[in-house]
Structures are given as C-alpha cells and as structure tokens.
Coordinates of C-alpha atoms in Angstrom, one line a residue:
X1 CA 42.4 38.8 30.9
X2 CA 43.7 39.5 34.6
X3 CA 47.0 38.9 36.3
X4 CA 47.3 36.7 39.4
X5 CA 49.2 38.4 42.1
X6 CA 50.6 36.9 45.6
X7 CA 46.9 37.9 47.1
X8 CA 45.2 35.7 44.5
X9 CA 47.6 33.2 44.7
X10 CA 47.2 32.8 48.3
X11 CA 43.0 32.4 48.0
X12 CA 43.6 29.9 45.1
X13 CA 45.6 27.7 47.1
X14 CA 43.1 27.6 49.7
X15 CA 40.0 27.2 47.5
X16 CA 41.4 25.1 45.6
X17 CA 42.5 22.5 48.4
X18 CA 38.7 22.9 49.7
X19 CA 37.5 21.8 46.0
X20 CA 40.3 19.1 46.2
X21 CA 38.1 17.3 48.4
X22 CA 41.1 16.0 50.5
X23 CA 43.3 15.3 47.7
X24 CA 45.8 17.1 46.0
X25 CA 48.6 17.8 47.9
X26 CA 49.3 20.2 50.8
X27 CA 48.3 23.6 49.8
X28 CA 51.0 25.3 51.9
X29 CA 53.8 23.6 49.8
X30 CA 51.9 24.8 46.6
X31 CA 51.4 27.9 47.5
X32 CA 55.3 28.6 48.6
X33 CA 56.2 27.5 45.1
X34 CA 53.9 29.4 43.5
X35 CA 54.8 32.4 45.3
X36 CA 58.6 32.1 44.8
X37 CA 57.7 31.8 41.0
X38 CA 55.9 34.9 41.1
X39 CA 58.5 37.2 43.2
X40 CA 61.2 35.6 41.0
X41 CA 59.2 36.3 37.5
X42 CA 56.1 38.5 38.1
X43 CA 52.5 38.2 38.3
X44 CA 50.8 35.6 35.4
X45 CA 48.2 36.1 32.9
X46 CA 44.9 33.9 33.4
X47 CA 42.9 34.0 30.4
X48 CA 39.1 32.7 30.0
X49 CA 38.9 30.0 27.9
X50 CA 36.7 32.1 25.6
X51 CA 39.7 34.5 25.1
X52 CA 41.6 31.6 23.6
X53 CA 42.2 30.4 19.7
X54 CA 41.1 27.5 18.5
X55 CA 44.3 26.3 16.9
X56 CA 46.5 27.5 19.9
X57 CA 48.0 24.5 21.6
X58 CA 48.1 24.0 25.7
X59 CA 49.6 21.7 27.8
X60 CA 49.0 21.0 31.8
X61 CA 51.1 19.8 34.1
X62 CA 50.6 18.2 37.6
X63 CA 51.7 16.2 39.6
X64 CA 51.1 12.4 40.2
X65 CA 51.0 10.1 43.3
X66 CA 50.7 10.1 46.7
X67 CA 50.4 13.4 48.3
X68 CA 51.6 12.2 51.8
X69 CA 55.1 11.7 50.0
X70 CA 55.6 15.6 49.5
X71 CA 55.9 15.9 53.2
X72 CA 59.6 14.6 53.0
X73 CA 60.2 14.6 49.0
X74 CA 60.1 17.7 48.0
X75 CA 60.0 18.8 44.6
X76 CA 63.3 20.6 43.4
X77 CA 61.6 23.2 41.4
X78 CA 63.1 22.9 37.5
X79 CA 61.3 19.5 37.0
X80 CA 57.9 21.2 36.1
X81 CA 59.5 23.3 33.4
X82 CA 61.8 20.2 32.2
X83 CA 58.4 17.9 31.7
X84 CA 56.5 20.7 30.2
X85 CA 59.1 21.6 27.7
X86 CA 59.9 17.9 27.0
X87 CA 56.2 17.8 25.8
X88 CA 56.0 20.3 24.0
X89 CA 59.4 19.7 22.0
X90 CA 58.0 16.6 21.4
X91 CA 54.9 17.4 19.7
X92 CA 56.7 20.0 17.8
X93 CA 54.0 23.0 18.2
X94 CA 54.2 26.2 19.9
X95 CA 52.5 25.9 23.5
X96 CA 50.7 28.8 23.9
X97 CA 49.8 28.1 27.4
X98 CA 49.3 25.6 30.8
X99 CA 46.4 24.7 33.0
X100 CA 45.6 22.9 35.9
X101 CA 44.7 19.4 35.5
X102 CA 42.9 19.2 38.6
X103 CA 41.9 21.5 42.1
X104 CA 44.5 20.8 44.5
X105 CA 46.6 22.5 46.7
X106 CA 49.5 21.6 45.1
X107 CA 48.2 21.1 41.1
X108 CA 46.2 23.8 41.4
X109 CA 49.9 25.7 41.9
X110 CA 52.1 24.1 39.5
X111 CA 50.9 25.4 36.2
X112 CA 51.3 28.6 37.8
X113 CA 55.1 27.8 38.4
X114 CA 55.5 27.1 34.6
X115 CA 53.3 30.0 33.2
X116 CA 55.7 32.4 35.7
X117 CA 59.2 30.4 35.0
X118 CA 58.3 30.4 31.1
X119 CA 56.2 33.8 30.6
X120 CA 52.8 32.2 29.3
X121 CA 49.8 32.5 30.3
X122 CA 47.6 30.5 32.1
X123 CA 44.0 29.3 31.4
X124 CA 40.8 29.4 33.7
X125 CA 39.8 26.0 33.6
X126 CA 40.9 22.3 34.5
X127 CA 39.9 18.6 33.7
X128 CA 37.8 17.7 37.1
X129 CA 36.5 20.5 38.5
X130 CA 37.7 18.7 41.8
X131 CA 40.5 16.3 42.5
X132 CA 40.7 12.4 41.5
X133 CA 43.3 10.0 41.6
X134 CA 43.8 8.6 38.2
X135 CA 44.8 9.9 35.1
X136 CA 42.2 8.8 32.9
X137 CA 39.8 10.7 35.5
X138 CA 39.6 13.9 33.6
X139 CA 36.6 15.7 31.4
X140 CA 38.8 15.5 28.4
X141 CA 38.8 11.6 28.8
X142 CA 34.9 11.7 28.5
X143 CA 35.4 13.4 25.5
X144 CA 37.4 10.8 24.1
X145 CA 40.6 13.0 24.4
X146 CA 44.3 11.1 24.3
X147 CA 46.3 11.5 27.8
X148 CA 49.4 10.7 25.3
X149 CA 51.7 11.8 24.2
X150 CA 52.8 12.5 27.8
X151 CA 55.7 13.3 29.5
X152 CA 56.7 12.2 33.1
X153 CA 59.8 13.0 35.3
X154 CA 61.2 13.1 38.6
X155 CA 62.9 15.1 40.9
X156 CA 66.5 13.4 40.2
X157 CA 66.1 14.1 36.3
X158 CA 65.0 11.1 35.1
X159 CA 62.2 11.9 32.1
X160 CA 60.3 9.6 29.5
X161 CA 57.8 10.2 27.3
X162 CA 54.8 7.5 27.0
X163 CA 52.3 6.7 24.1
X164 CA 49.8 4.5 25.0
X165 CA 46.7 2.5 23.3
X166 CA 44.2 4.1 25.9
X167 CA 43.9 6.4 29.0
X168 CA 43.7 3.4 31.0
X169 CA 47.1 2.0 30.1
X170 CA 48.5 5.9 30.5
X171 CA 47.3 5.4 34.3
X172 CA 48.7 2.0 34.8
X173 CA 52.2 2.5 32.9
X174 CA 52.8 5.6 34.9
X175 CA 51.6 4.5 38.1
X176 CA 54.2 1.8 37.9
X177 CA 57.0 4.5 36.9
X178 CA 55.9 6.8 39.3
X179 CA 56.0 3.9 42.2
X180 CA 59.6 3.9 41.0
X181 CA 60.5 7.3 41.1
X182 CA 60.0 7.5 44.9
X183 CA 56.0 7.3 44.9
X184 CA 55.4 11.1 43.2
X185 CA 56.6 12.2 40.0
X186 CA 55.8 15.3 37.7
X187 CA 53.9 14.7 34.7
X188 CA 52.6 16.7 31.6
X189 CA 49.7 15.3 29.6
X190 CA 46.2 15.6 27.5
X191 CA 47.8 18.3 25.3
X192 CA 45.3 19.8 23.5
X193 CA 43.9 22.5 21.7
X194 CA 41.7 25.7 22.3
X195 CA 38.3 24.2 20.7
X196 CA 39.3 20.9 23.0
X197 CA 39.5 23.2 26.0
X198 CA 36.4 25.2 25.2
X199 CA 34.7 21.7 24.2
X200 CA 35.9 19.4 27.3
X201 CA 37.4 21.5 30.5
X202 CA 35.5 22.6 33.4
X203 CA 35.9 26.2 33.0
X204 CA 35.9 28.9 35.6
X205 CA 38.0 26.7 38.6
X206 CA 40.5 29.2 39.2
X207 CA 38.3 31.9 39.8
X208 CA 36.0 29.8 41.9
X209 CA 39.0 28.7 44.1
X210 CA 39.7 32.0 44.4
X211 CA 36.1 33.1 45.7
X212 CA 35.8 30.0 48.1
X213 CA 40.0 30.8 49.5
X214 CA 38.7 34.6 49.8
X215 CA 35.8 33.7 52.1
X216 CA 38.1 31.0 54.0
X217 CA 40.5 33.8 54.7
X218 CA 37.9 36.4 55.5
X219 CA 38.4 37.9 58.8
X220 CA 35.8 40.1 59.7
X221 CA 32.5 37.7 59.7
X222 CA 31.8 35.7 62.3
X223 CA 31.5 31.7 62.0
X224 CA 27.8 31.1 61.1
X225 CA 27.9 34.2 58.5
X226 CA 30.9 32.8 56.9
X227 CA 29.6 29.0 56.7
X228 CA 26.7 30.4 55.2
X229 CA 28.8 32.6 52.4
X230 CA 30.9 29.2 51.8
X231 CA 28.1 27.1 51.1
X232 CA 26.4 30.0 49.0
X233 CA 29.6 30.5 47.0
X234 CA 30.1 26.8 46.0
X235 CA 26.2 25.7 46.2
X236 CA 27.1 23.1 48.7
X237 CA 25.6 21.5 52.0
X238 CA 27.0 21.5 55.3
X239 CA 26.5 17.6 56.1
X240 CA 27.8 16.9 59.8
X241 CA 30.5 18.4 62.6
X242 CA 32.7 16.5 64.8
X243 CA 35.8 15.2 66.2
X244 CA 37.9 12.9 64.3
X245 CA 38.2 9.6 66.4
X246 CA 39.9 7.7 64.3
X247 CA 41.9 7.2 61.5
X248 CA 43.1 4.3 59.4
X249 CA 46.0 4.9 56.2
X250 CA 48.0 3.4 54.3
X251 CA 50.4 4.3 51.2
X252 CA 50.2 1.7 48.7
X253 CA 50.9 1.6 45.0
X254 CA 51.1 5.4 44.7
X255 CA 48.0 6.4 46.6
X256 CA 47.1 6.8 50.0
X257 CA 44.4 4.7 51.0
X258 CA 42.1 5.3 54.5
X259 CA 39.3 5.9 56.3
X260 CA 38.4 8.6 59.0
X261 CA 35.6 8.4 61.7
X262 CA 34.2 11.2 63.3
X263 CA 32.3 11.6 66.2
X264 CA 29.5 14.2 66.2
X265 CA 29.4 17.2 68.1
X266 CA 26.6 19.7 68.8
X267 CA 23.1 19.1 66.9
X268 CA 24.9 16.1 65.7
X269 CA 26.1 14.6 69.2
X270 CA 25.2 10.8 69.4
X271 CA 25.7 10.3 65.3
X272 CA 28.8 9.3 63.8
X273 CA 30.3 10.0 60.1
X274 CA 33.1 7.5 58.4
X275 CA 34.5 9.0 55.3
X276 CA 36.5 6.6 52.8
X277 CA 39.2 7.9 50.9
X278 CA 41.8 7.1 48.2
X279 CA 43.9 10.4 48.1
X280 CA 40.5 12.1 47.8
X281 CA 37.3 11.8 50.0
X282 CA 35.1 9.1 47.8
X283 CA 32.2 8.2 50.4
X284 CA 30.8 9.4 53.4
X285 CA 28.4 7.6 55.4
X286 CA 26.4 9.0 58.9
X287 CA 25.3 6.0 60.6
X288 CA 26.1 3.5 58.5
X289 CA 24.1 5.5 55.8
X290 CA 25.6 6.9 52.2
X291 CA 25.3 10.8 53.0
X292 CA 27.8 11.5 50.0
X293 CA 29.2 9.7 47.2
X294 CA 32.0 10.3 44.6
X295 CA 32.3 12.1 42.0
X296 CA 29.8 14.5 44.1
X297 CA 32.5 16.4 46.3
X298 CA 33.2 15.4 49.9
X299 CA 35.1 18.5 51.7
X300 CA 36.2 18.4 55.1
X301 CA 37.1 21.4 57.1
X302 CA 38.6 22.8 60.3
X303 CA 35.4 23.3 62.7
X304 CA 36.4 27.0 63.3
X305 CA 38.5 28.4 60.8
X306 CA 37.0 26.7 57.9
X307 CA 40.2 25.9 56.4
X308 CA 40.3 22.9 54.5
X309 CA 41.8 19.2 56.0
X310 CA 43.8 17.1 53.4
X311 CA 43.7 13.7 53.9
X312 CA 47.4 13.6 54.9
X313 CA 46.3 16.3 57.8
X314 CA 43.4 13.8 59.4
X315 CA 44.7 13.1 63.1
X316 CA 43.1 11.7 66.3
X317 CA 41.2 15.1 67.9
X318 CA 41.2 17.3 65.4
X319 CA 37.7 19.0 64.8
X320 CA 35.9 19.3 61.4
X321 CA 32.6 20.0 59.5
X322 CA 32.2 17.8 56.6
X323 CA 30.8 19.4 54.0
X324 CA 29.3 18.2 50.4
X325 CA 28.9 19.9 47.0
X326 CA 27.2 18.5 43.7
X327 CA 29.8 17.6 41.1
X328 CA 30.1 19.4 37.5
X329 CA 27.5 17.8 35.1
X330 CA 29.9 15.7 33.0
X331 CA 30.8 13.5 35.8
X332 CA 27.0 12.8 36.4
X333 CA 27.0 11.4 33.3
X334 CA 26.8 7.2 32.6
X335 CA 30.4 7.6 31.6
X336 CA 31.0 10.2 34.3
X337 CA 29.9 7.4 36.7
X338 CA 31.9 4.3 35.3
X339 CA 34.8 6.1 35.2
X340 CA 34.7 7.8 38.6
X341 CA 31.9 6.6 40.6
X342 CA 31.8 4.5 43.8
X343 CA 31.9 1.1 42.1
X344 CA 35.0 1.7 40.3
X345 CA 36.7 2.3 43.7
X346 CA 35.3 -0.7 45.0
X347 CA 32.6 0.6 46.9
X348 CA 29.5 -1.6 47.2
X349 CA 27.0 0.8 46.5
X350 CA 25.2 3.2 43.5
X351 CA 25.9 6.7 42.9
X352 CA 23.1 8.8 44.2
X353 CA 22.9 12.5 43.6
X354 CA 23.9 14.4 46.7
X355 CA 20.5 16.4 46.6
X356 CA 18.4 13.5 47.0
X357 CA 20.6 11.9 49.9
X358 CA 20.4 15.3 51.8
X359 CA 16.6 14.9 51.2
X360 CA 16.4 11.3 53.0
X361 CA 18.7 12.2 55.5
X362 CA 15.9 14.9 56.2
X363 CA 13.3 12.9 56.2
X364 CA 14.9 10.4 58.7
X365 CA 15.0 13.1 61.2
X366 CA 11.5 14.5 60.7

C-alpha cells in the first residue's frame, strides 16, 4: 500500500498515455482532473491486488467514446462519482474501491478522481494493460465476467443502468447511447470482487505507468540513454523514426478512425511506415510489411522528448518514433486474438508476435 501524490500523478498520466497506444484520451486533460481532485481531497491510497480481500467489492470508472471529442466537450467533474455511486446503489453492495479499466491519458486518471472524491482506495491493476476501443476488450471478458450491470451517464445529467445478455451487446447498446450523448460518456461496469481481480486483471499497471512516466520526464539523461532506459522498463522495441507526411482521420460511430504515414529519417531514410488506428494504433506496416500487430502495443512518441503522441495529436510534419511492446500473455491466447486481434478490426492479416516480426525485419536487412 502507498499513497499517490501530485508527482506520482504527473508520471502515471504520461506513462499510461504511452501504454494507451495512441488512445485513451489526452494525458493533459486527465492529469488536470486528477491533480485538481488530489489538491482538494488529498493523496489517494493505492493497493496492490494481493492486499485486497477476496469478498470485497470494486467498481471501475471510465470514459467511453471518441477521445478527440474531449478537446471540445470537457467533463463537468461530478459525472464520474455520479455514475460510480449509481452502480454501487444498484448492485446493493458496499464498494471498497475502484480501479482503471484501461491504460490511457484520461482513463488512467478517472478512477483517481473517483477515489479522491469518495475517499476510497484504488487497486494497482486494469483490464487491458493498454487501451482498446470496445467494452468487451478486457481480460475480465476473457474469463467470462459480465460487463453488466453497468451505469452510463453524460455531463448533462442523463443516467441509466444497463443489463445485457452478453458483453458484445453491452458494447453495441452503450455505443449507441454514447453517440447520442455527444460521442463521449462516462461508464461504470464490470463490477467485481477481490478474487476476480486477482484472477483476471492485469496487475501493477499503475506502478508500471508511473515508472514509464518517470523515465520520459527525466531530464538528466541524453536522448539515446533515455530511449534505452524506456525500452528496458517496457521490454519494448524501437521500430522506426520519421516525419509524419499524411494523416487521414474521421470520427464515426463513437470512434476515431484513421491512418498515419511516416517517412523515415536518419537510419530509416528511404523507408515508410503506415500505422492504422481505431482510437488506438492497431497495425503498423513498414514498406508494406507488418512490423507490429494488435494486441501487441504500438506506441508513438515524440522523436526527441519521447512524450507519447495520441492519435488526435498526430499532425503533418511532426517527428516521431514508432515503438512496440509485447502484449500481456492473456491477449495472446486464442480467445484474446479472437477478441482484439487484427481480423476483428477488419484487417486482412493474422496476428504474429512482435518478437517474430522483429526477427523477420532484421533478416530483411541482413
């Protein structure tokens, strides 16, 4: 058990945005909401999954919808607690804490706001180890845990409870509601007990986010040293560096869809990478060959500062590095690939582990 102060939140917001693979919202917006809550209510308690009781009840809180909408449609601030308390009353159990549903600039911060405002602890885990666009794309779903009952609200005060026949229906019905609410909503779902968290969550993700953020915000190291340290902390690979020469994006059905073209710089001159995204980066191709595929994490960072670049911040002329990390083992199972693999998203490619794609790429250059 430890407490998260303002410094920890600065680090977690950056680290979670890195793990958010381009999705999960602008880390600045998330960070400001969390810092405001901590300043007002004091630091929050972070518990490791091992420290929670099997029978205690926990509810996550998250934003659903197109992250780019947050730039114009800012949360009011009370909707996080409203949706959380609504679900708590509905299930009729004493809620002992909260946790993030995914890593991302906003969704890593919302549970901190809830924990601070309600004086509850937060558990050091999440349901993805990264960010994904749909509600059934969590490790709890892989283990057969129901997303509902679920509460959904907007900044105007509309609120509802949903019970669905399966988690795919939760996504379908909540997505329609979210679009009507203005392409973003606040949700509380996957209510679960301590035993389920221990079995099905991805553990210590808040701590990992904090470590990543600490490296990225470090000012005493040179660029190469900092990059190597980031690769060490994340067990990641540096795939490409270049300049963005084209971005195509649209918001439809409550998602940001698009692709970004990056022309190589330095040792990658004469090569190009295209990254396809749906809120999150899903497939990266170098000269037409896949170099990283969902569920493995494709992370774009600023070429010099290594600050994460979310999909809504991609713009012509920006210089970036493309990095990738292996996904949690839960995602590399048959059910994991079926749920979040490239074919689910409509890409005509089979999942291959990042480590194998890296070896193939090395052979092409021998």
